[in-house]
Coordinates of C-alpha atoms and ligand atoms in Angstrom, one line a residue:
Chain A
M1 CA 12.0 13.6 -46.5
L2 CA 14.7 15.9 -47.9
L3 CA 15.5 16.8 -44.3
A4 CA 15.6 13.2 -43.1
G5 CA 19.3 12.8 -43.6
M6 CA 20.1 15.8 -41.5
S7 CA 17.5 15.7 -38.8
K8 CA 18.0 14.1 -35.4
L9 CA 17.6 10.5 -34.6
L10 CA 14.7 10.0 -32.2
V11 CA 14.2 6.3 -32.0
T12 CA 16.7 3.5 -32.8
M13 CA 16.0 -0.2 -32.6
S14 CA 18.8 -2.6 -33.1
D15 CA 18.4 -6.3 -33.4
V16 CA 15.2 -6.1 -31.3
R17 CA 13.5 -9.4 -30.4
L18 CA 10.4 -9.8 -28.3
S19 CA 8.2 -12.8 -27.8
Y20 CA 5.1 -13.5 -25.8
G21 CA 5.6 -17.1 -24.7
R22 CA 7.0 -19.1 -27.5
T23 CA 6.1 -17.3 -30.7
P24 CA 8.1 -14.2 -31.4
A25 CA 6.0 -11.1 -31.8
L26 CA 9.0 -9.1 -33.1
D27 CA 12.2 -10.5 -34.6
K28 CA 15.5 -8.8 -35.6
I29 CA 14.0 -5.4 -35.8
E30 CA 16.3 -2.7 -37.2
M31 CA 14.9 0.7 -37.6
E32 CA 15.4 4.4 -37.0
I33 CA 12.9 7.2 -36.7
R34 CA 14.1 10.7 -37.4
Q35 CA 12.7 13.9 -36.0
G36 CA 9.9 15.4 -38.0
E37 CA 9.0 12.4 -40.1
F38 CA 5.7 10.8 -40.6
L39 CA 6.2 7.1 -40.4
V40 CA 3.5 4.6 -41.3
I41 CA 3.9 1.1 -40.0
S42 CA 1.5 -1.2 -41.8
G43 CA 0.9 -4.9 -41.7
P44 CA -1.8 -7.4 -41.1
S45 CA -3.4 -8.0 -37.8
G46 CA -1.0 -9.8 -35.4
A47 CA 2.0 -8.6 -37.4
G48 CA 3.5 -6.9 -34.3
K49 CA 2.6 -3.2 -34.9
T50 CA 1.2 -2.6 -31.5
T51 CA 4.1 -4.4 -29.9
L52 CA 6.5 -2.2 -31.9
L53 CA 4.8 0.9 -30.6
R54 CA 4.8 -0.5 -27.0
L55 CA 8.5 -0.8 -27.3
I56 CA 8.8 2.9 -28.2
W57 CA 6.8 4.0 -25.1
M58 CA 8.6 1.3 -23.2
G59 CA 5.4 -0.4 -22.1
D60 CA 7.5 -3.5 -22.9
K61 CA 11.2 -4.1 -23.1
P62 CA 12.8 -6.2 -25.7
D63 CA 14.0 -9.7 -24.8
S64 CA 17.2 -8.9 -26.6
G65 CA 18.5 -6.0 -28.7
L66 CA 18.2 -2.3 -27.8
V67 CA 15.6 0.4 -28.1
D68 CA 16.8 4.0 -27.7
V69 CA 14.2 6.7 -27.5
S70 CA 15.7 10.2 -27.3
G71 CA 18.5 8.9 -25.1
F72 CA 16.3 6.7 -22.9
R73 CA 17.8 3.2 -23.4
S74 CA 15.6 0.1 -22.9
D75 CA 18.5 -1.7 -21.2
R76 CA 19.3 1.1 -18.7
I77 CA 16.0 2.9 -18.0
H78 CA 14.8 2.7 -14.5
K79 CA 11.1 2.4 -13.9
R80 CA 11.3 5.8 -12.0
E81 CA 12.4 7.4 -15.3
L82 CA 9.5 6.0 -17.3
P83 CA 7.2 8.9 -16.6
Q84 CA 9.8 11.3 -17.9
L85 CA 10.0 9.3 -21.2
R86 CA 6.2 9.2 -21.5
R87 CA 5.9 12.9 -21.1
K88 CA 7.9 13.2 -24.4
I89 CA 5.5 10.8 -26.1
G90 CA 1.8 11.2 -27.0
I91 CA -0.1 8.1 -27.6
V92 CA -3.4 7.5 -29.4
F93 CA -5.2 4.2 -29.5
Q94 CA -7.9 2.6 -31.6
D95 CA -10.3 2.5 -28.7
F96 CA -9.5 6.1 -27.6
R97 CA -8.9 5.2 -23.9
L98 CA -10.5 8.2 -22.4
L99 CA -11.6 8.5 -18.8
Y100 CA -15.3 8.2 -18.9
S101 CA -16.0 9.8 -15.6
R102 CA -14.2 13.0 -16.6
T103 CA -15.2 15.7 -19.0
V104 CA -13.5 16.4 -22.2
F105 CA -11.6 19.3 -20.6
D106 CA -10.3 17.1 -17.8
N107 CA -9.3 14.3 -20.1
V108 CA -7.3 16.7 -22.2
A109 CA -5.8 18.4 -19.1
L110 CA -4.7 15.1 -17.5
P111 CA -1.1 15.0 -18.8
L112 CA -0.6 18.5 -17.5
Q113 CA -2.2 17.9 -14.2
V114 CA -0.2 14.8 -13.4
T115 CA 3.0 16.7 -13.9
G116 CA 1.9 19.6 -11.6
T117 CA 1.5 22.3 -14.3
A118 CA 0.0 25.4 -12.8
N119 CA -3.7 25.6 -13.1
R120 CA -3.6 28.9 -15.0
V121 CA -1.4 27.4 -17.6
V122 CA -3.5 24.2 -17.8
Q123 CA -6.7 26.3 -18.4
K124 CA -5.1 28.4 -21.1
R125 CA -3.4 25.6 -23.0
V126 CA -6.4 23.2 -22.9
I127 CA -8.9 25.8 -24.0
A128 CA -6.7 26.9 -26.8
L129 CA -6.1 23.4 -28.0
L130 CA -9.7 22.4 -27.8
A131 CA -10.5 25.5 -30.0
R132 CA -7.9 24.5 -32.5
M133 CA -9.3 21.0 -32.6
G134 CA -12.9 22.2 -33.0
L135 CA -13.9 20.8 -29.7
S136 CA -14.6 24.0 -27.7
H137 CA -18.3 23.4 -27.6
R138 CA -17.7 19.9 -26.2
R139 CA -15.5 21.1 -23.4
N140 CA -17.9 20.1 -20.6
S141 CA -19.3 17.0 -22.2
F142 CA -18.4 13.5 -21.1
P143 CA -16.8 11.1 -23.6
H144 CA -19.8 8.9 -24.0
E145 CA -21.8 11.9 -25.2
L146 CA -19.4 12.3 -28.2
S147 CA -19.2 10.6 -31.6
G148 CA -16.3 8.2 -32.3
G149 CA -14.5 10.9 -34.4
E150 CA -14.9 13.4 -31.6
Q151 CA -13.6 11.0 -29.0
Q152 CA -10.6 10.3 -31.1
R153 CA -9.9 14.0 -31.5
V154 CA -10.2 14.4 -27.7
A155 CA -7.6 11.6 -27.4
I156 CA -5.3 13.3 -29.9
A157 CA -5.7 16.6 -28.0
R158 CA -4.7 14.8 -24.8
A159 CA -1.7 13.2 -26.6
M160 CA -0.6 16.7 -27.9
V161 CA -1.3 18.9 -24.9
A162 CA 2.1 18.5 -23.3
H163 CA 3.9 19.1 -26.6
P164 CA 5.4 15.7 -27.1
V165 CA 8.3 15.2 -29.5
I166 CA 6.7 12.1 -30.9
L167 CA 3.1 11.1 -31.4
L168 CA 2.3 7.4 -31.6
A169 CA -1.0 6.4 -33.2
D170 CA -2.0 2.8 -33.0
E171 CA -4.8 2.1 -35.5
P172 CA -6.3 5.5 -34.8
T173 CA -8.9 5.0 -37.4
G174 CA -9.8 1.4 -36.6
N175 CA -13.1 2.3 -35.0
L176 CA -14.1 5.1 -37.4
D177 CA -15.9 5.2 -40.6
P178 CA -14.0 6.1 -43.8
E179 CA -14.9 9.8 -43.8
V180 CA -14.0 10.4 -40.2
S181 CA -10.9 8.3 -40.7
R182 CA -9.7 10.7 -43.4
E183 CA -10.3 13.6 -41.0
V184 CA -8.2 12.0 -38.3
V185 CA -5.4 11.2 -40.7
D186 CA -5.5 14.7 -42.0
L187 CA -5.3 15.9 -38.4
L188 CA -2.2 13.7 -37.8
L189 CA -0.6 15.1 -41.0
E190 CA -1.3 18.6 -39.8
I191 CA 0.3 17.8 -36.4
N192 CA 3.3 16.4 -38.3
R193 CA 3.6 19.6 -40.4
G194 CA 3.7 21.5 -37.1
G195 CA 7.0 19.7 -36.3
T196 CA 5.9 16.7 -34.3
T197 CA 7.2 13.3 -35.3
V198 CA 4.3 11.0 -36.0
V199 CA 4.3 7.2 -36.0
M200 CA 1.1 5.6 -37.2
A201 CA 0.4 1.9 -37.1
T202 CA -2.4 0.7 -39.4
H203 CA -3.4 -2.5 -41.1
D204 CA -4.5 -0.4 -44.1
P205 CA -1.6 1.8 -45.4
R206 CA -3.9 3.3 -48.1
Q207 CA -5.3 5.5 -45.3
V208 CA -2.2 7.7 -45.7
P209 CA -1.7 9.3 -49.1
A210 CA 1.4 8.1 -50.9
G211 CA 4.2 10.6 -50.6
K212 CA 3.0 11.9 -47.3
G213 CA 5.1 9.6 -45.2
R214 CA 7.6 6.8 -45.0
F215 CA 6.1 3.4 -45.1
L216 CA 7.4 0.3 -43.3
F217 CA 5.7 -3.1 -43.7
L218 CA 5.6 -5.5 -40.8
D219 CA 4.7 -9.1 -41.2
G220 CA 5.0 -11.9 -38.7
G221 CA 7.1 -9.7 -36.5
V222 CA 9.6 -9.0 -39.2
L223 CA 10.1 -5.7 -41.0
R224 CA 9.9 -6.0 -44.7
G225 CA 11.4 -3.1 -46.4
A226 CA 10.1 0.3 -47.1
D227 CA 8.2 0.5 -50.3
R228 CA 4.6 0.2 -49.7
W229 CA 3.3 -0.6 -53.2
T230 CA 5.7 -3.3 -54.0
E231 CA 5.1 -4.9 -50.6
L232 CA 1.3 -4.6 -51.1
D233 CA 1.7 -6.3 -54.5
E234 CA 3.5 -9.2 -52.9
K235 CA 1.0 -9.4 -50.0
P236 CA -2.5 -8.8 -51.3
Chain B
M1 CA -1.5 22.4 -6.7
S2 CA -3.3 21.1 -9.7
M3 CA -1.5 17.9 -9.2
I4 CA -2.8 17.5 -5.7
R5 CA -6.3 18.5 -6.8
S6 CA -6.1 15.9 -9.5
A7 CA -4.9 13.3 -7.1
V8 CA -7.7 14.1 -4.7
R9 CA -10.2 13.7 -7.5
E10 CA -8.7 10.4 -8.4
I11 CA -9.1 9.3 -4.8
S12 CA -12.7 10.3 -4.6
L13 CA -13.4 8.7 -8.0
N14 CA -11.8 5.5 -6.8
L15 CA -13.8 5.5 -3.5
H16 CA -17.0 6.0 -5.3
S17 CA -16.6 3.1 -7.7
K18 CA -18.1 -0.2 -6.7
P19 CA -18.2 -0.1 -3.0
G20 CA -19.3 -3.8 -2.8
A21 CA -15.9 -5.4 -2.4
R22 CA -14.7 -2.7 -0.1
L23 CA -17.8 -3.3 2.2
V24 CA -17.0 -7.0 2.4
T25 CA -13.4 -6.2 3.3
L26 CA -14.5 -3.7 5.8
L27 CA -16.7 -6.2 7.5
M28 CA -14.0 -8.8 7.6
V29 CA -11.5 -6.4 9.1
A30 CA -14.1 -5.3 11.7
L31 CA -14.9 -8.8 12.6
A32 CA -11.3 -9.8 12.9
F33 CA -10.8 -6.8 15.2
I34 CA -13.8 -7.7 17.4
V35 CA -12.1 -11.0 18.2
F36 CA -8.8 -9.3 18.8
N37 CA -10.5 -6.6 21.0
T38 CA -12.2 -9.3 23.0
F39 CA -8.9 -10.8 23.9
L40 CA -7.5 -7.4 24.6
I41 CA -10.3 -6.7 27.0
I42 CA -9.8 -10.1 28.8
S43 CA -6.1 -9.4 29.0
W44 CA -6.8 -5.9 30.4
N45 CA -9.2 -7.1 33.0
L46 CA -6.9 -10.0 34.2
Q47 CA -4.2 -7.4 34.3
G48 CA -6.3 -5.3 36.6
L49 CA -7.0 -8.3 38.8
M50 CA -3.3 -8.9 39.0
D51 CA -2.6 -5.3 39.9
R52 CA -5.1 -5.4 42.7
E53 CA -3.6 -8.6 44.0
E54 CA 0.0 -7.5 43.4
S55 CA 0.7 -7.0 47.1
L56 CA 0.1 -10.7 47.6
I57 CA 2.4 -11.7 44.8
G58 CA 5.3 -11.7 47.2
M59 CA 6.9 -13.8 49.9
E60 CA 7.1 -13.4 53.6
V61 CA 10.5 -14.4 54.8
F62 CA 10.7 -14.9 58.5
L63 CA 14.1 -14.5 60.1
Q64 CA 15.4 -16.5 63.0
R65 CA 15.0 -15.0 66.4
N66 CA 18.7 -14.5 67.1
I67 CA 19.1 -12.3 64.0
S68 CA 19.5 -8.6 64.9
E69 CA 17.9 -5.9 63.0
A70 CA 21.2 -4.9 61.3
E71 CA 21.8 -8.5 60.3
G72 CA 18.2 -8.7 59.0
R73 CA 18.7 -5.7 56.8
V74 CA 21.9 -7.3 55.4
I75 CA 19.9 -10.4 54.5
G76 CA 17.3 -8.2 53.0
D77 CA 19.9 -6.5 50.8
N78 CA 21.2 -9.9 49.7
I79 CA 17.7 -11.0 48.7
G80 CA 17.1 -7.6 47.1
S81 CA 20.0 -8.2 44.8
M82 CA 18.8 -11.6 43.6
P83 CA 17.4 -11.7 40.0
D84 CA 13.7 -11.3 39.6
V85 CA 13.3 -9.7 43.0
K86 CA 11.6 -6.3 42.7
S87 CA 11.7 -5.0 46.2
V88 CA 12.4 -6.1 49.8
Y89 CA 10.8 -4.5 52.8
F90 CA 12.1 -5.0 56.3
V91 CA 9.4 -5.5 58.9
S92 CA 10.8 -5.1 62.4
S93 CA 9.3 -6.9 65.4
Q94 CA 7.5 -3.8 66.6
E95 CA 6.1 -3.1 63.1
A96 CA 4.9 -6.7 62.9
E97 CA 3.1 -6.3 66.2
A98 CA 1.5 -3.0 65.1
L99 CA 0.4 -4.7 61.8
F100 CA -1.0 -7.6 63.8
R101 CA -3.0 -5.3 66.0
A102 CA -4.2 -3.3 63.0
E103 CA -5.2 -6.3 60.9
L104 CA -6.6 -8.5 63.6
P105 CA -8.0 -6.2 66.2
G106 CA -10.1 -9.0 67.7
R107 CA -7.2 -11.2 68.4
T108 CA -4.9 -8.8 70.3
D109 CA -5.6 -11.0 73.3
L110 CA -3.2 -13.5 71.8
L111 CA -0.4 -11.1 72.1
D112 CA -1.3 -10.2 75.6
V113 CA -1.4 -13.9 76.6
M114 CA 2.1 -14.3 75.3
G115 CA 3.3 -11.8 77.8
S116 CA 5.5 -8.7 77.5
D117 CA 8.6 -10.7 76.7
F118 CA 7.1 -12.1 73.6
R119 CA 8.1 -10.6 70.3
L120 CA 6.9 -11.4 66.8
P121 CA 9.7 -12.5 64.5
T122 CA 11.3 -9.9 62.2
S123 CA 10.5 -10.6 58.6
L124 CA 11.2 -9.5 55.1
Q125 CA 8.4 -8.7 52.6
V126 CA 9.7 -9.7 49.2
V127 CA 8.0 -8.6 46.0
F128 CA 9.0 -10.2 42.7
E129 CA 9.1 -8.9 39.2
R130 CA 5.9 -9.9 37.6
E131 CA 7.6 -11.6 34.6
A132 CA 9.2 -14.0 37.1
M133 CA 6.0 -15.2 38.4
T134 CA 5.9 -18.8 37.2
Q135 CA 5.2 -21.6 39.5
G136 CA 8.7 -23.1 38.9
R137 CA 10.5 -19.9 39.3
I138 CA 8.8 -19.1 42.6
S139 CA 9.7 -22.5 44.0
D140 CA 13.3 -22.0 42.9
I141 CA 13.5 -18.6 44.6
S142 CA 11.8 -19.9 47.7
R143 CA 14.3 -22.7 48.0
Q144 CA 17.1 -20.3 47.5
I145 CA 15.9 -17.9 50.1
S146 CA 15.2 -20.6 52.6
S147 CA 18.8 -21.7 52.4
I148 CA 20.2 -18.3 53.4
A149 CA 21.7 -18.4 56.8
G150 CA 19.4 -16.6 59.3
V151 CA 16.3 -17.3 57.4
D152 CA 13.7 -19.4 59.3
E153 CA 11.1 -19.9 56.7
A154 CA 9.9 -18.5 53.4
V155 CA 6.1 -18.4 52.9
Y156 CA 4.1 -17.2 50.0
G157 CA 0.6 -16.2 50.6
E158 CA -2.0 -17.1 48.0
D159 CA -1.9 -20.4 46.3
Y160 CA -4.1 -19.4 43.4
L161 CA -1.8 -16.6 42.3
P162 CA 0.6 -18.6 40.3
G163 CA -2.4 -20.0 38.5
L164 CA -3.7 -16.6 37.8
L165 CA -0.2 -15.6 36.6
K166 CA -0.2 -18.5 34.3
T167 CA -3.5 -17.5 32.9
V168 CA -2.4 -13.9 32.4
T169 CA 0.8 -15.0 30.7
T170 CA -1.1 -17.4 28.5
I171 CA -3.7 -14.7 27.5
R172 CA -0.9 -12.2 26.8
R173 CA 0.8 -14.7 24.6
L174 CA -2.5 -15.4 22.8
V175 CA -3.0 -11.7 22.3
I176 CA 0.4 -11.3 20.7
L177 CA -0.2 -14.4 18.6
L178 CA -3.6 -13.1 17.6
G179 CA -2.1 -9.8 16.8
I180 CA 0.4 -11.4 14.4
V181 CA -2.3 -13.4 12.7
L182 CA -4.5 -10.3 12.6
V183 CA -1.8 -8.2 11.0
S184 CA -0.9 -10.7 8.4
S185 CA -4.4 -11.8 7.5
I186 CA -5.8 -8.2 7.3
S187 CA -2.8 -7.2 5.2
M188 CA -3.7 -10.0 2.9
V189 CA -7.3 -9.1 2.7
V190 CA -6.5 -5.5 2.0
F191 CA -3.8 -6.6 -0.5
Y192 CA -6.3 -8.6 -2.5
T193 CA -9.0 -5.9 -2.3
V194 CA -6.6 -3.3 -3.6
R195 CA -5.3 -5.6 -6.3
L196 CA -8.9 -6.1 -7.4
S197 CA -9.4 -2.4 -7.3
V198 CA -6.3 -1.8 -9.5
V199 CA -7.5 -4.4 -12.0
R200 CA -11.0 -3.0 -12.0
R201 CA -9.5 0.4 -12.7
S202 CA -6.8 -0.8 -15.1
L203 CA -7.9 1.4 -17.9
T204 CA -7.4 4.5 -15.6
V205 CA -4.1 3.1 -14.4
D206 CA -3.0 2.5 -18.0
I207 CA -4.0 6.0 -19.1
M208 CA -2.3 7.5 -16.1
R209 CA 0.9 5.6 -17.0
I210 CA 0.9 6.7 -20.7
V211 CA 0.4 10.3 -19.9
G212 CA 3.5 10.2 -17.7
A213 CA 1.9 10.3 -14.2
P214 CA 4.5 9.5 -11.5
S215 CA 4.1 6.2 -9.7
W216 CA 3.0 7.8 -6.4
F217 CA 0.3 9.7 -8.2
I218 CA -1.1 6.5 -9.6
R219 CA -0.8 4.6 -6.4
I220 CA -2.0 7.1 -3.9
P221 CA -5.7 6.5 -4.4
F222 CA -5.2 2.8 -3.8
V223 CA -2.9 3.2 -0.8
L224 CA -5.4 5.6 0.8
E225 CA -8.2 3.2 0.1
G226 CA -6.2 0.5 2.0
I227 CA -5.5 2.9 4.9
L228 CA -9.1 3.9 5.0
M229 CA -10.2 0.3 5.1
G230 CA -7.8 -0.5 7.9
V231 CA -8.7 2.5 10.0
T232 CA -12.5 2.3 9.5
G233 CA -12.4 -1.5 9.9
S234 CA -10.5 -1.3 13.2
A235 CA -12.6 1.6 14.4
G236 CA -15.7 -0.3 13.5
G237 CA -14.4 -3.4 15.3
L238 CA -13.7 -1.2 18.3
A239 CA -17.1 0.4 18.3
L240 CA -18.8 -3.0 18.0
A241 CA -16.6 -4.4 20.8
A242 CA -17.6 -1.4 23.0
L243 CA -21.2 -2.1 22.3
L244 CA -20.8 -5.7 23.2
S245 CA -19.0 -4.8 26.3
K246 CA -21.8 -2.4 27.3
V247 CA -24.4 -5.1 26.7
L248 CA -22.5 -7.6 28.7
S249 CA -21.5 -5.3 31.5
S250 CA -24.4 -6.3 33.8
A251 CA -23.7 -10.0 33.3
V252 CA -19.9 -9.9 33.6
T253 CA -18.2 -7.2 35.6
H254 CA -15.4 -5.8 33.6
R255 CA -13.7 -2.7 32.3
F256 CA -13.3 -1.8 28.6
M257 CA -9.7 -1.3 27.4
P258 CA -7.9 2.0 28.2
F259 CA -7.7 4.8 25.7
S260 CA -4.1 4.2 24.8
W261 CA -5.0 0.6 23.8
M262 CA -7.8 1.9 21.6
T263 CA -5.4 4.2 19.9
L264 CA -3.1 1.3 19.4
V265 CA -5.9 -0.8 17.8
I266 CA -6.7 2.0 15.3
L267 CA -3.0 2.4 14.6
L268 CA -2.7 -1.3 14.0
G269 CA -5.6 -1.0 11.5
A270 CA -3.9 1.8 9.8
V271 CA -0.5 0.1 9.6
T272 CA -2.0 -3.2 8.3
G273 CA -4.1 -1.3 5.8
T274 CA -1.0 0.6 4.6
V275 CA 1.1 -2.5 4.3
G276 CA -1.6 -4.4 2.4
A277 CA -2.3 -1.4 0.1
L278 CA 1.4 -0.7 -0.6
A279 CA 1.9 -4.3 -1.6
G280 CA -1.3 -4.5 -3.5
S281 CA -0.6 -1.4 -5.6
Y282 CA 3.0 -2.3 -6.3
E283 CA 4.0 -2.6 -9.9
K284 CA 7.2 -4.2 -10.9
E285 CA 7.6 -2.5 -14.3
R286 CA 5.8 0.1 -16.5
Ligands
ADP301 N1 -0.1 -9.5 -24.2 C1 0.1 -10.4 -25.1 N2 0.2 -11.7 -24.7 C2 0.4 -12.7 -25.6 N3 0.6 -12.5 -26.9 C3 0.5 -11.2 -27.4 C4 0.3 -10.1 -26.5 N4 0.3 -9.0 -27.2 C5 0.5 -9.4 -28.5 N5 0.6 -10.7 -28.6 C6 0.9 -11.5 -29.8 O1 2.0 -10.9 -30.5 C7 1.8 -10.8 -31.8 C8 1.8 -9.4 -32.3 O2 0.7 -8.7 -31.7 P1 0.4 -7.2 -32.0 O3 1.6 -6.4 -31.8 O4 -0.8 -6.8 -31.2 O5 0.0 -7.2 -33.5 P2 -0.8 -6.0 -34.4 O6 -0.8 -4.8 -33.5 O7 0.1 -5.9 -35.6 O8 -2.1 -6.6 -34.7 C9 0.4 -11.5 -32.1 O9 0.7 -12.8 -32.5 C10 -0.3 -11.4 -30.8 O10 -1.1 -12.5 -30.6
MG302 MG1 -2.5 -3.7 -32.9

């Protein structure tokens, strides 16, 4: 936090508006994400958290306003440049989104393979990462043979294998029981300590210990300030 | 290298998943091609018939008796430069007699009866471009030639030829029309099959997208699927048509289509498959 003032701006959203059909999913969003920070975006279901993250990885473009992610501008980016942007971003979902016909190793190797990384390098990096994540023994298993917590760790490994500058986690603990949830949050915090910017969307901000991150509260598509406890008091 | 390996695996995974829809598509493509091939075979055989009769698709132009050989050749040159005329062959009186003796050896007595002074008229054998062979055009040309000074009479041999020509022309038009219908309908069928395939594998496609796979990498399994459907469908249609042709060969004398046409049929399958698959796997954004 102390460094926040000095560190580089990674994401900027200015006057961002996006609606699906008539009702706006996001309205007048102004926000910045700085390199190295751990940002928690909380808010009830339907608040627009997923949509906000989609704007960052440019799975959607705003109807108006501007999203800038590390120099990629939503108003200028060509669809051919999207893969380049995505390679700088790791994404983790509530439902893991693993490829169920591939082994753990192949799932984690995917981001490297689709960018043509040499096989030697892929082998080395994936094996090292699986070891660090405590998944070595699961290397040749298929996702359906794993527990939810293990599947999410595989998903996080896949998101991290290409060394992204920013990790987006959309309700990463949504399908996990409390104990495993805590482990996953700890893993995200550890990744953040390693220098990767982390943005976590969750309907339950209590998952992240106070003081470990910056909290934004989203409700009805509108950002409501930064302080988590006062916001929670207002919105039980 | 790992990228290609990965792509190949994607392709095989794609092909192994849910072959049902693909089978139906394949069957449709093959059936469409059987119809098309049938018309191709009919067209090819009529063509062969035409080729055999080609010598008759011409006109015999008899010249007046007072026309010298030199004058006759000039008239021949004039006719030769008319549009739609392919060739003109000058038949001298002696040649005509030789031909007569050769073709009707039993009737040489006729020539003998006429005496040694008798000479068959010189004539011009006119062959037309095949494209010009419509009833109306032949009548036109005939009238035109008849009006040339020195021409006695213009006769064309077989009456049924213009009819045959008409049939051939009609069949050829039908083949082209059918080809267009085939190309567009097979493209559509492949388009929807590939679309379905993309939707069915939308999770994979989404994952590929979020890990930053380039668009060609995501699309190539689907495009190959389309090409494969086009090629195997057209090849299957060809094989079935060949089988049908074999079975019917004793009942109807005919030839199967030439190798170059078969290649073209497969190529048509490949092209339509590619077009359908490229369109079916196209994504506007993301
Ligand atoms: N693809 C979509 N089509 C239509 N409406 C959508 C779509 N995605 C999200 N929405 C709507 O946008 C609003 C925000 O959704 P979302 O960003 O998923 O919220 P959250 O992730 O906070 O639960 C909701 O009202 C939701 O119904
Ligand atoms: Mg959500």
